[in-house]
């Protein structure tokens, strides 16, 4: 039997709630396909600060480096008094330690959810894009950084190598999709963006079958909501990608639906795009489908189990198609499933696949 080890970092806020359902799905996949998937839990974020005194304990680092893939819930807790250590710093350090420089955030619109978006259905229909966000460089990490009472500084720095390696991920991804890369920058103002544009153009030369366009980030932000179907793969630096991916979530109807994969040389990190959502934490109402979609990405990119990944994605689509809704995607006044109930619906929809011989 093939064995895998998955590091699980539930983290803060709704993180533990959605992660529990995601693990339930992962376990069923193990049963269906006859894989032994061992999960090991570790602390990160505010939970780690409370229990271990630091946002990324060394036990967690060791654990994730030894795993085949890592599933993360969410990080962040505004109730924590601002000290030297922030929960978010733990997440950033984790990304850096894993070396996961390419963050993949797919955004598509399920036809049953088109009405949820503020965009007109005719603009939205057919939206299917992939944001490839650089994740371990740029303003998030650049030195020098710091502040005094009267002044603060952050540094935007990218090397050609950092740009080229994430650009390759974007072009490779485009090859498996509609063969178009839109690179986002601010080359009319920033030297870093000028280097970005040069490097991306150079890498594009290795992919003559993929079309490349360059857009300024301000215009890209506008086109994302005025003409979302014009995008296939969107390639961005770290901060631009952070901003554009929240904007793109509006297209899908809810941030709670979106999964992500962060890839590098070692084990990948898989997490829903939504944060810790402190306003609804502990209520059991969070949407677990972003975390479950992240399990699909973990299976596909982390464990290289494409068939299992496709089954999870397809099952999530069928559950939405059947009309099951959590609070964030339910019509006002309509009954909504809890986090647990939605997780159980997905598991219920997965199980018959054995009986029907869809899985070996
Ligand atoms: C995200 C989040 C993080 C980021 C925060 C929590 C540090 O917003 O994954 O998009 O900015 O990268
Ligand atoms: Mn973000």
mmCIF file of C-alpha atoms and ligand atoms in Angstrom:
data_model
loop_
_atom_site.group_PDB
_atom_site.id
_atom_site.type_symbol
_atom_site.label_atom_id
_atom_site.label_comp_id
_atom_site.label_asym_id
_atom_site.label_seq_id
_atom_site.Cartn_x
_atom_site.Cartn_y
_atom_site.Cartn_z
ATOM 1 C CA UNK A 1 0.000 0.000 0.000
ATOM 2 C CA UNK A 2 1.318 3.451 -0.874
ATOM 3 C CA UNK A 3 1.907 5.572 2.212
ATOM 4 C CA UNK A 4 1.838 9.329 2.558
ATOM 5 C CA UNK A 5 2.399 11.691 5.461
ATOM 6 C CA UNK A 6 0.448 14.936 5.519
ATOM 7 C CA UNK A 7 1.348 17.661 8.001
ATOM 8 C CA UNK A 8 -1.796 19.386 9.265
ATOM 9 C CA UNK A 9 -1.721 22.908 10.686
ATOM 10 C CA UNK A 10 -5.270 23.897 11.703
ATOM 11 C CA UNK A 11 -4.140 27.312 13.005
ATOM 12 C CA UNK A 12 -6.588 30.004 14.103
ATOM 13 C CA UNK A 13 -10.195 31.164 13.872
ATOM 14 C CA UNK A 14 -12.238 28.994 11.523
ATOM 15 C CA UNK A 15 -9.046 27.136 10.533
ATOM 16 C CA UNK A 16 -9.615 24.124 12.851
ATOM 17 C CA UNK A 17 -13.303 23.883 11.851
ATOM 18 C CA UNK A 18 -12.715 23.732 8.100
ATOM 19 C CA UNK A 19 -9.566 21.633 8.430
ATOM 20 C CA UNK A 20 -11.485 18.921 10.296
ATOM 21 C CA UNK A 21 -13.846 18.517 7.323
ATOM 22 C CA UNK A 22 -10.966 18.609 4.843
ATOM 23 C CA UNK A 23 -9.203 15.794 6.720
ATOM 24 C CA UNK A 24 -12.437 13.798 6.706
ATOM 25 C CA UNK A 25 -12.415 14.019 2.918
ATOM 26 C CA UNK A 26 -8.736 13.102 2.733
ATOM 27 C CA UNK A 27 -9.355 9.999 4.841
ATOM 28 C CA UNK A 28 -12.219 8.849 2.626
ATOM 29 C CA UNK A 29 -9.985 9.288 -0.423
ATOM 30 C CA UNK A 30 -7.390 7.086 1.292
ATOM 31 C CA UNK A 31 -10.034 4.386 1.830
ATOM 32 C CA UNK A 32 -11.416 4.634 -1.702
ATOM 33 C CA UNK A 33 -8.048 4.411 -3.436
ATOM 34 C CA UNK A 34 -6.324 2.203 -0.885
ATOM 35 C CA UNK A 35 -3.642 4.683 0.169
ATOM 36 C CA UNK A 36 -2.403 4.967 3.698
ATOM 37 C CA UNK A 37 -2.501 8.697 4.434
ATOM 38 C CA UNK A 38 -1.099 9.518 7.893
ATOM 39 C CA UNK A 39 -1.929 12.984 9.183
ATOM 40 C CA UNK A 40 0.195 14.696 11.852
ATOM 41 C CA UNK A 41 -0.953 17.888 13.526
ATOM 42 C CA UNK A 42 1.285 20.845 14.351
ATOM 43 C CA UNK A 43 0.853 24.312 15.799
ATOM 44 C CA UNK A 44 1.056 27.567 13.849
ATOM 45 C CA UNK A 45 -0.106 31.174 14.266
ATOM 46 C CA UNK A 46 -1.860 32.513 17.344
ATOM 47 C CA UNK A 47 -2.580 28.955 18.508
ATOM 48 C CA UNK A 48 1.174 28.350 18.522
ATOM 49 C CA UNK A 49 1.954 31.646 20.262
ATOM 50 C CA UNK A 50 -0.480 30.682 23.038
ATOM 51 C CA UNK A 51 0.681 27.097 23.472
ATOM 52 C CA UNK A 52 4.356 27.231 22.544
ATOM 53 C CA UNK A 53 5.273 30.907 22.829
ATOM 54 C CA UNK A 54 6.100 31.397 19.156
ATOM 55 C CA UNK A 55 4.133 31.571 15.886
ATOM 56 C CA UNK A 56 6.221 28.912 14.135
ATOM 57 C CA UNK A 57 7.688 26.470 16.677
ATOM 58 C CA UNK A 58 10.704 24.400 15.577
ATOM 59 C CA UNK A 59 8.663 21.203 16.076
ATOM 60 C CA UNK A 60 6.283 22.456 13.391
ATOM 61 C CA UNK A 61 9.147 23.291 11.029
ATOM 62 C CA UNK A 62 10.657 19.826 11.479
ATOM 63 C CA UNK A 63 7.268 18.180 11.031
ATOM 64 C CA UNK A 64 6.363 19.962 7.807
ATOM 65 C CA UNK A 65 9.804 19.448 6.276
ATOM 66 C CA UNK A 66 9.419 15.692 6.896
ATOM 67 C CA UNK A 67 5.904 15.532 5.390
ATOM 68 C CA UNK A 68 4.912 14.782 1.786
ATOM 69 C CA UNK A 69 2.526 17.750 1.805
ATOM 70 C CA UNK A 70 1.120 20.269 4.272
ATOM 71 C CA UNK A 71 -2.516 21.258 4.828
ATOM 72 C CA UNK A 72 -3.101 24.565 6.605
ATOM 73 C CA UNK A 73 -6.349 26.035 7.933
ATOM 74 C CA UNK A 74 -5.885 29.738 8.603
ATOM 75 C CA UNK A 75 -3.663 32.076 10.561
ATOM 76 C CA UNK A 76 -4.539 35.315 12.355
ATOM 77 C CA UNK A 77 -6.174 36.469 15.571
ATOM 78 C CA UNK A 78 -6.980 40.149 16.116
ATOM 79 C CA UNK A 79 -7.688 39.518 19.814
ATOM 80 C CA UNK A 80 -4.009 38.813 20.387
ATOM 81 C CA UNK A 81 -2.379 41.867 21.886
ATOM 82 C CA UNK A 82 0.099 43.264 19.387
ATOM 83 C CA UNK A 83 3.494 42.045 20.525
ATOM 84 C CA UNK A 84 6.751 41.391 18.778
ATOM 85 C CA UNK A 85 5.407 38.156 17.289
ATOM 86 C CA UNK A 86 2.380 38.209 15.019
ATOM 87 C CA UNK A 87 0.546 35.050 13.918
ATOM 88 C CA UNK A 88 0.941 36.218 10.298
ATOM 89 C CA UNK A 89 4.717 36.331 10.743
ATOM 90 C CA UNK A 90 4.493 32.594 11.505
ATOM 91 C CA UNK A 91 2.744 31.960 8.177
ATOM 92 C CA UNK A 92 5.270 34.046 6.257
ATOM 93 C CA UNK A 93 8.157 32.225 7.946
ATOM 94 C CA UNK A 94 6.507 28.897 7.136
ATOM 95 C CA UNK A 95 6.205 29.790 3.436
ATOM 96 C CA UNK A 96 9.832 30.814 3.408
ATOM 97 C CA UNK A 97 11.050 27.678 5.235
ATOM 98 C CA UNK A 98 9.160 25.473 2.795
ATOM 99 C CA UNK A 99 10.482 27.566 -0.092
ATOM 100 C CA UNK A 100 7.028 27.648 -1.673
ATOM 101 C CA UNK A 101 7.627 30.481 -4.132
ATOM 102 C CA UNK A 102 4.643 29.822 -6.422
ATOM 103 C CA UNK A 103 1.128 30.264 -5.076
ATOM 104 C CA UNK A 104 -1.628 28.903 -7.320
ATOM 105 C CA UNK A 105 -5.104 30.297 -6.761
ATOM 106 C CA UNK A 106 -7.685 29.016 -9.235
ATOM 107 C CA UNK A 107 -10.929 30.950 -9.537
ATOM 108 C CA UNK A 108 -13.875 29.655 -11.481
ATOM 109 C CA UNK A 109 -17.577 30.270 -11.360
ATOM 110 C CA UNK A 110 -19.998 27.447 -10.705
ATOM 111 C CA UNK A 111 -23.080 28.050 -12.831
ATOM 112 C CA UNK A 112 -25.372 27.449 -9.829
ATOM 113 C CA UNK A 113 -23.636 30.286 -7.955
ATOM 114 C CA UNK A 114 -23.571 32.945 -10.672
ATOM 115 C CA UNK A 115 -26.328 34.905 -8.948
ATOM 116 C CA UNK A 116 -24.164 35.364 -5.841
ATOM 117 C CA UNK A 117 -21.695 37.654 -7.533
ATOM 118 C CA UNK A 118 -22.442 41.371 -7.843
ATOM 119 C CA UNK A 119 -21.290 41.068 -11.455
ATOM 120 C CA UNK A 120 -23.837 40.649 -14.230
ATOM 121 C CA UNK A 121 -24.175 36.953 -15.170
ATOM 122 C CA UNK A 122 -23.324 37.604 -18.816
ATOM 123 C CA UNK A 123 -19.965 39.098 -17.817
ATOM 124 C CA UNK A 124 -19.281 36.327 -15.339
ATOM 125 C CA UNK A 125 -20.306 33.229 -17.274
ATOM 126 C CA UNK A 126 -17.336 31.102 -18.239
ATOM 127 C CA UNK A 127 -14.866 32.736 -15.847
ATOM 128 C CA UNK A 128 -12.027 30.293 -15.223
ATOM 129 C CA UNK A 129 -8.674 31.754 -14.286
ATOM 130 C CA UNK A 130 -5.580 30.867 -12.321
ATOM 131 C CA UNK A 131 -3.626 33.406 -10.316
ATOM 132 C CA UNK A 132 0.055 32.489 -10.015
ATOM 133 C CA UNK A 133 1.331 34.679 -7.203
ATOM 134 C CA UNK A 134 5.010 34.917 -6.254
ATOM 135 C CA UNK A 135 4.998 34.022 -2.555
ATOM 136 C CA UNK A 136 8.424 34.254 -0.946
ATOM 137 C CA UNK A 137 9.750 37.608 -2.127
ATOM 138 C CA UNK A 138 8.859 41.238 -2.674
ATOM 139 C CA UNK A 139 7.632 43.654 -0.034
ATOM 140 C CA UNK A 140 6.641 40.860 2.338
ATOM 141 C CA UNK A 141 10.282 39.912 2.897
ATOM 142 C CA UNK A 142 12.488 42.720 1.544
ATOM 143 C CA UNK A 143 15.175 44.213 3.774
ATOM 144 C CA UNK A 144 15.639 46.793 5.104
ATOM 145 C CA UNK A 145 12.317 47.030 6.852
ATOM 146 C CA UNK A 146 11.238 48.638 10.077
ATOM 147 C CA UNK A 147 9.784 51.703 11.673
ATOM 148 C CA UNK A 148 10.268 54.447 14.161
ATOM 149 C CA UNK A 149 7.578 56.722 15.541
ATOM 150 C CA UNK A 150 7.823 59.082 12.591
ATOM 151 C CA UNK A 151 8.871 56.909 9.682
ATOM 152 C CA UNK A 152 8.575 53.382 8.321
ATOM 153 C CA UNK A 153 10.234 51.479 5.514
ATOM 154 C CA UNK A 154 9.637 48.332 3.483
ATOM 155 C CA UNK A 155 11.687 47.199 0.540
ATOM 156 C CA UNK A 156 10.519 45.869 -2.811
ATOM 157 C CA UNK A 157 13.298 43.698 -4.169
ATOM 158 C CA UNK A 158 13.276 40.856 -6.674
ATOM 159 C CA UNK A 159 16.141 39.015 -8.320
ATOM 160 C CA UNK A 160 15.906 37.867 -11.938
ATOM 161 C CA UNK A 161 16.064 34.271 -10.709
ATOM 162 C CA UNK A 162 13.076 34.730 -8.380
ATOM 163 C CA UNK A 163 11.027 36.195 -11.232
ATOM 164 C CA UNK A 164 12.021 33.587 -13.790
ATOM 165 C CA UNK A 165 11.247 30.542 -11.646
ATOM 166 C CA UNK A 166 7.694 31.712 -10.856
ATOM 167 C CA UNK A 167 7.200 32.775 -14.489
ATOM 168 C CA UNK A 168 8.017 29.192 -15.555
ATOM 169 C CA UNK A 169 5.294 27.893 -13.233
ATOM 170 C CA UNK A 170 2.821 30.278 -14.884
ATOM 171 C CA UNK A 171 3.781 29.214 -18.414
ATOM 172 C CA UNK A 172 3.735 25.510 -17.508
ATOM 173 C CA UNK A 173 0.277 25.991 -15.951
ATOM 174 C CA UNK A 174 -0.943 27.834 -19.050
ATOM 175 C CA UNK A 175 0.093 24.878 -21.214
ATOM 176 C CA UNK A 176 -2.380 22.702 -19.354
ATOM 177 C CA UNK A 177 -5.086 25.357 -19.774
ATOM 178 C CA UNK A 178 -5.904 27.902 -22.498
ATOM 179 C CA UNK A 179 -2.296 28.902 -23.235
ATOM 180 C CA UNK A 180 -2.409 32.524 -22.211
ATOM 181 C CA UNK A 181 -0.375 34.328 -19.540
ATOM 182 C CA UNK A 182 -1.181 37.849 -18.371
ATOM 183 C CA UNK A 183 1.751 39.280 -16.430
ATOM 184 C CA UNK A 184 0.897 42.030 -13.972
ATOM 185 C CA UNK A 185 3.283 44.831 -13.041
ATOM 186 C CA UNK A 186 3.694 48.567 -12.568
ATOM 187 C CA UNK A 187 6.507 49.009 -15.063
ATOM 188 C CA UNK A 188 5.566 52.625 -15.776
ATOM 189 C CA UNK A 189 6.739 53.497 -12.254
ATOM 190 C CA UNK A 190 8.797 50.727 -10.611
ATOM 191 C CA UNK A 191 12.262 49.472 -11.592
ATOM 192 C CA UNK A 192 11.412 46.105 -10.048
ATOM 193 C CA UNK A 193 8.486 45.872 -12.462
ATOM 194 C CA UNK A 194 10.751 46.723 -15.399
ATOM 195 C CA UNK A 195 12.980 43.783 -14.443
ATOM 196 C CA UNK A 196 9.847 41.674 -13.930
ATOM 197 C CA UNK A 197 8.653 42.456 -17.469
ATOM 198 C CA UNK A 198 12.051 41.691 -19.018
ATOM 199 C CA UNK A 199 12.378 38.366 -17.220
ATOM 200 C CA UNK A 200 8.836 37.246 -18.011
ATOM 201 C CA UNK A 201 9.324 38.165 -21.677
ATOM 202 C CA UNK A 202 12.547 36.137 -21.735
ATOM 203 C CA UNK A 203 10.850 33.057 -20.249
ATOM 204 C CA UNK A 204 7.974 33.474 -22.721
ATOM 205 C CA UNK A 205 10.550 32.763 -25.441
ATOM 206 C CA UNK A 206 10.774 29.189 -24.098
ATOM 207 C CA UNK A 207 6.997 28.818 -24.532
ATOM 208 C CA UNK A 208 6.188 29.908 -28.112
ATOM 209 C CA UNK A 209 2.851 28.079 -27.875
ATOM 210 C CA UNK A 210 1.686 30.316 -24.984
ATOM 211 C CA UNK A 211 0.477 33.882 -25.588
ATOM 212 C CA UNK A 212 1.826 36.590 -23.260
ATOM 213 C CA UNK A 213 0.388 39.991 -22.438
ATOM 214 C CA UNK A 214 1.637 42.557 -19.914
ATOM 215 C CA UNK A 215 -0.830 44.659 -17.928
ATOM 216 C CA UNK A 216 -0.320 47.391 -15.382
ATOM 217 C CA UNK A 217 -1.769 46.306 -12.059
ATOM 218 C CA UNK A 218 -4.328 49.128 -11.888
ATOM 219 C CA UNK A 219 -5.763 48.207 -15.264
ATOM 220 C CA UNK A 220 -5.615 44.488 -14.418
ATOM 221 C CA UNK A 221 -7.686 45.164 -11.285
ATOM 222 C CA UNK A 222 -10.307 46.888 -13.400
ATOM 223 C CA UNK A 223 -10.395 44.242 -16.109
ATOM 224 C CA UNK A 224 -10.714 41.475 -13.532
ATOM 225 C CA UNK A 225 -14.215 42.682 -12.741
ATOM 226 C CA UNK A 226 -15.172 44.183 -16.103
ATOM 227 C CA UNK A 227 -13.994 41.334 -18.363
ATOM 228 C CA UNK A 228 -12.962 38.336 -16.209
ATOM 229 C CA UNK A 229 -13.206 35.809 -19.048
ATOM 230 C CA UNK A 230 -10.332 37.592 -20.807
ATOM 231 C CA UNK A 231 -7.931 35.960 -18.305
ATOM 232 C CA UNK A 232 -6.431 32.499 -18.278
ATOM 233 C CA UNK A 233 -3.261 32.622 -16.123
ATOM 234 C CA UNK A 234 -2.500 35.812 -14.185
ATOM 235 C CA UNK A 235 1.137 36.072 -13.095
ATOM 236 C CA UNK A 236 1.907 38.540 -10.312
ATOM 237 C CA UNK A 237 4.419 39.496 -7.649
ATOM 238 C CA UNK A 238 3.554 38.872 -4.009
ATOM 239 C CA UNK A 239 1.559 41.938 -2.912
ATOM 240 C CA UNK A 240 -0.247 42.500 -6.223
ATOM 241 C CA UNK A 241 -1.295 38.839 -6.142
ATOM 242 C CA UNK A 242 -2.569 39.127 -2.594
ATOM 243 C CA UNK A 243 -4.798 42.028 -3.577
ATOM 244 C CA UNK A 244 -5.991 40.652 -6.913
ATOM 245 C CA UNK A 245 -6.849 37.248 -5.445
ATOM 246 C CA UNK A 246 -9.290 38.741 -2.944
ATOM 247 C CA UNK A 247 -10.799 40.772 -5.756
ATOM 248 C CA UNK A 248 -11.099 37.642 -7.898
ATOM 249 C CA UNK A 249 -12.916 35.856 -5.062
ATOM 250 C CA UNK A 250 -15.862 38.146 -5.735
ATOM 251 C CA UNK A 251 -16.221 36.400 -9.084
ATOM 252 C CA UNK A 252 -16.618 32.967 -7.476
ATOM 253 C CA UNK A 253 -19.288 34.283 -5.134
ATOM 254 C CA UNK A 254 -17.523 33.679 -1.825
ATOM 255 C CA UNK A 255 -14.001 33.718 -0.484
ATOM 256 C CA UNK A 256 -14.988 30.547 1.366
ATOM 257 C CA UNK A 257 -14.940 28.527 -1.863
ATOM 258 C CA UNK A 258 -11.384 29.195 -2.941
ATOM 259 C CA UNK A 259 -8.475 26.785 -2.525
ATOM 260 C CA UNK A 260 -4.779 27.374 -3.023
ATOM 261 C CA UNK A 261 -1.529 25.507 -3.515
ATOM 262 C CA UNK A 262 1.902 26.897 -2.706
ATOM 263 C CA UNK A 263 4.675 25.045 -4.457
ATOM 264 C CA UNK A 264 8.453 24.988 -4.368
ATOM 265 C CA UNK A 265 11.128 22.327 -4.301
ATOM 266 C CA UNK A 266 10.043 20.550 -1.094
ATOM 267 C CA UNK A 267 6.618 19.677 0.300
ATOM 268 C CA UNK A 268 3.846 21.965 -0.910
ATOM 269 C CA UNK A 269 1.565 24.007 1.342
ATOM 270 C CA UNK A 270 -2.170 23.821 0.699
ATOM 271 C CA UNK A 271 -4.622 26.234 2.284
ATOM 272 C CA UNK A 272 -7.975 27.882 1.626
ATOM 273 C CA UNK A 273 -7.654 31.505 0.479
ATOM 274 C CA UNK A 274 -10.020 32.742 3.198
ATOM 275 C CA UNK A 275 -8.373 33.804 6.429
ATOM 276 C CA UNK A 276 -9.197 32.978 10.044
ATOM 277 C CA UNK A 277 -12.533 34.881 9.816
ATOM 278 C CA UNK A 278 -12.625 35.786 13.543
ATOM 279 C CA UNK A 279 -16.165 37.200 13.179
ATOM 280 C CA UNK A 280 -17.617 33.728 12.589
ATOM 281 C CA UNK A 281 -14.999 31.549 14.315
ATOM 282 C CA UNK A 282 -16.366 28.878 16.653
ATOM 283 C CA UNK A 283 -19.897 29.107 15.255
ATOM 284 C CA UNK A 284 -19.609 26.130 12.923
ATOM 285 C CA UNK A 285 -20.894 28.157 9.976
ATOM 286 C CA UNK A 286 -17.726 28.559 7.907
ATOM 287 C CA UNK A 287 -17.657 27.099 4.417
ATOM 288 C CA UNK A 288 -15.300 24.094 4.323
ATOM 289 C CA UNK A 289 -15.281 23.883 0.513
ATOM 290 C CA UNK A 290 -12.185 26.106 0.180
ATOM 291 C CA UNK A 291 -10.322 23.741 2.519
ATOM 292 C CA UNK A 292 -11.737 20.680 0.745
ATOM 293 C CA UNK A 293 -10.703 22.173 -2.607
ATOM 294 C CA UNK A 294 -7.243 22.604 -1.077
ATOM 295 C CA UNK A 295 -7.242 18.864 -0.339
ATOM 296 C CA UNK A 296 -7.923 18.319 -4.047
ATOM 297 C CA UNK A 297 -4.913 20.521 -4.872
ATOM 298 C CA UNK A 298 -2.849 18.645 -2.256
ATOM 299 C CA UNK A 299 -3.732 15.357 -3.926
ATOM 300 C CA UNK A 300 -2.977 16.723 -7.399
ATOM 301 C CA UNK A 301 0.236 18.689 -6.815
ATOM 302 C CA UNK A 302 1.470 17.370 -3.481
ATOM 303 C CA UNK A 303 0.908 13.621 -3.751
ATOM 304 C CA UNK A 304 0.605 13.461 -7.571
ATOM 305 C CA UNK A 305 -2.728 11.640 -7.340
ATOM 306 C CA UNK A 306 -4.562 13.294 -10.240
ATOM 307 C CA UNK A 307 -7.439 10.839 -10.349
ATOM 308 C CA UNK A 308 -8.219 11.287 -6.651
ATOM 309 C CA UNK A 309 -7.928 15.075 -7.027
ATOM 310 C CA UNK A 310 -10.368 15.090 -9.914
ATOM 311 C CA UNK A 311 -12.823 13.012 -7.890
ATOM 312 C CA UNK A 312 -12.789 15.541 -5.036
ATOM 313 C CA UNK A 313 -13.259 18.497 -7.398
ATOM 314 C CA UNK A 314 -16.048 16.744 -9.240
ATOM 315 C CA UNK A 315 -17.758 15.818 -5.966
ATOM 316 C CA UNK A 316 -17.650 19.415 -4.712
ATOM 317 C CA UNK A 317 -19.229 20.546 -7.985
ATOM 318 C CA UNK A 318 -21.953 17.918 -7.638
ATOM 319 C CA UNK A 319 -22.708 18.944 -4.047
ATOM 320 C CA UNK A 320 -23.124 22.567 -5.164
ATOM 321 C CA UNK A 321 -25.167 21.455 -8.127
ATOM 322 C CA UNK A 322 -27.465 19.507 -5.790
ATOM 323 C CA UNK A 323 -28.154 22.786 -3.979
ATOM 324 C CA UNK A 324 -26.271 22.290 -0.692
ATOM 325 C CA UNK A 325 -25.212 25.659 0.725
ATOM 326 C CA UNK A 326 -23.359 27.022 3.716
ATOM 327 C CA UNK A 327 -24.315 30.444 5.106
ATOM 328 C CA UNK A 328 -21.937 32.437 2.856
ATOM 329 C CA UNK A 329 -23.457 31.055 -0.342
ATOM 330 C CA UNK A 330 -27.077 30.542 0.740
ATOM 331 C CA UNK A 331 -29.897 32.815 -0.393
ATOM 332 C CA UNK A 332 -30.944 35.219 2.362
ATOM 333 C CA UNK A 333 -33.407 33.476 4.662
ATOM 334 C CA UNK A 334 -32.714 30.042 3.187
ATOM 335 C CA UNK A 335 -31.620 27.212 5.475
ATOM 336 C CA UNK A 336 -27.873 26.795 5.422
ATOM 337 C CA UNK A 337 -25.707 23.819 6.300
ATOM 338 C CA UNK A 338 -23.184 23.991 9.107
ATOM 339 C CA UNK A 339 -19.489 23.397 8.431
ATOM 340 C CA UNK A 340 -19.867 19.792 9.665
ATOM 341 C CA UNK A 341 -22.968 19.131 7.601
ATOM 342 C CA UNK A 342 -21.318 20.393 4.421
ATOM 343 C CA UNK A 343 -18.289 18.198 5.136
ATOM 344 C CA UNK A 344 -20.594 15.209 5.616
ATOM 345 C CA UNK A 345 -22.421 15.969 2.341
ATOM 346 C CA UNK A 346 -19.136 15.839 0.453
ATOM 347 C CA UNK A 347 -18.167 12.564 2.155
ATOM 348 C CA UNK A 348 -21.615 11.122 1.456
ATOM 349 C CA UNK A 349 -21.304 12.061 -2.215
ATOM 350 C CA UNK A 350 -17.823 10.489 -2.401
ATOM 351 C CA UNK A 351 -18.648 7.114 -0.888
ATOM 352 C CA UNK A 352 -20.857 5.574 -3.617
ATOM 353 C CA UNK A 353 -17.944 5.828 -6.035
ATOM 354 C CA UNK A 354 -16.588 2.524 -4.740
ATOM 355 C CA UNK A 355 -19.888 0.707 -5.187
ATOM 356 C CA UNK A 356 -20.289 2.081 -8.694
ATOM 357 C CA UNK A 357 -16.866 0.891 -9.682
ATOM 358 C CA UNK A 358 -15.646 4.388 -10.518
ATOM 359 C CA UNK A 359 -12.589 3.767 -8.431
ATOM 360 C CA UNK A 360 -10.462 0.686 -8.848
HETATM 361 C C1 LIG B 1 -3.179 35.394 2.065
HETATM 362 C C2 LIG B 1 -3.221 36.168 3.347
HETATM 363 C C3 LIG B 1 -1.801 36.328 3.891
HETATM 364 C C4 LIG B 1 -0.998 37.078 2.843
HETATM 365 C C5 LIG B 1 -1.722 37.016 5.263
HETATM 366 C C6 LIG B 1 -2.549 36.301 6.299
HETATM 367 C C7 LIG B 1 -0.305 37.175 5.726
HETATM 368 O O1 LIG B 1 -3.849 37.387 3.162
HETATM 369 O O2 LIG B 1 -2.710 34.229 2.082
HETATM 370 O O3 LIG B 1 -3.620 35.907 1.039
HETATM 371 O O4 LIG B 1 -1.039 38.308 2.782
HETATM 372 O O5 LIG B 1 -0.297 36.420 2.073
HETATM 373 MN MN1 LIG B 2 -4.668 37.685 1.141
#
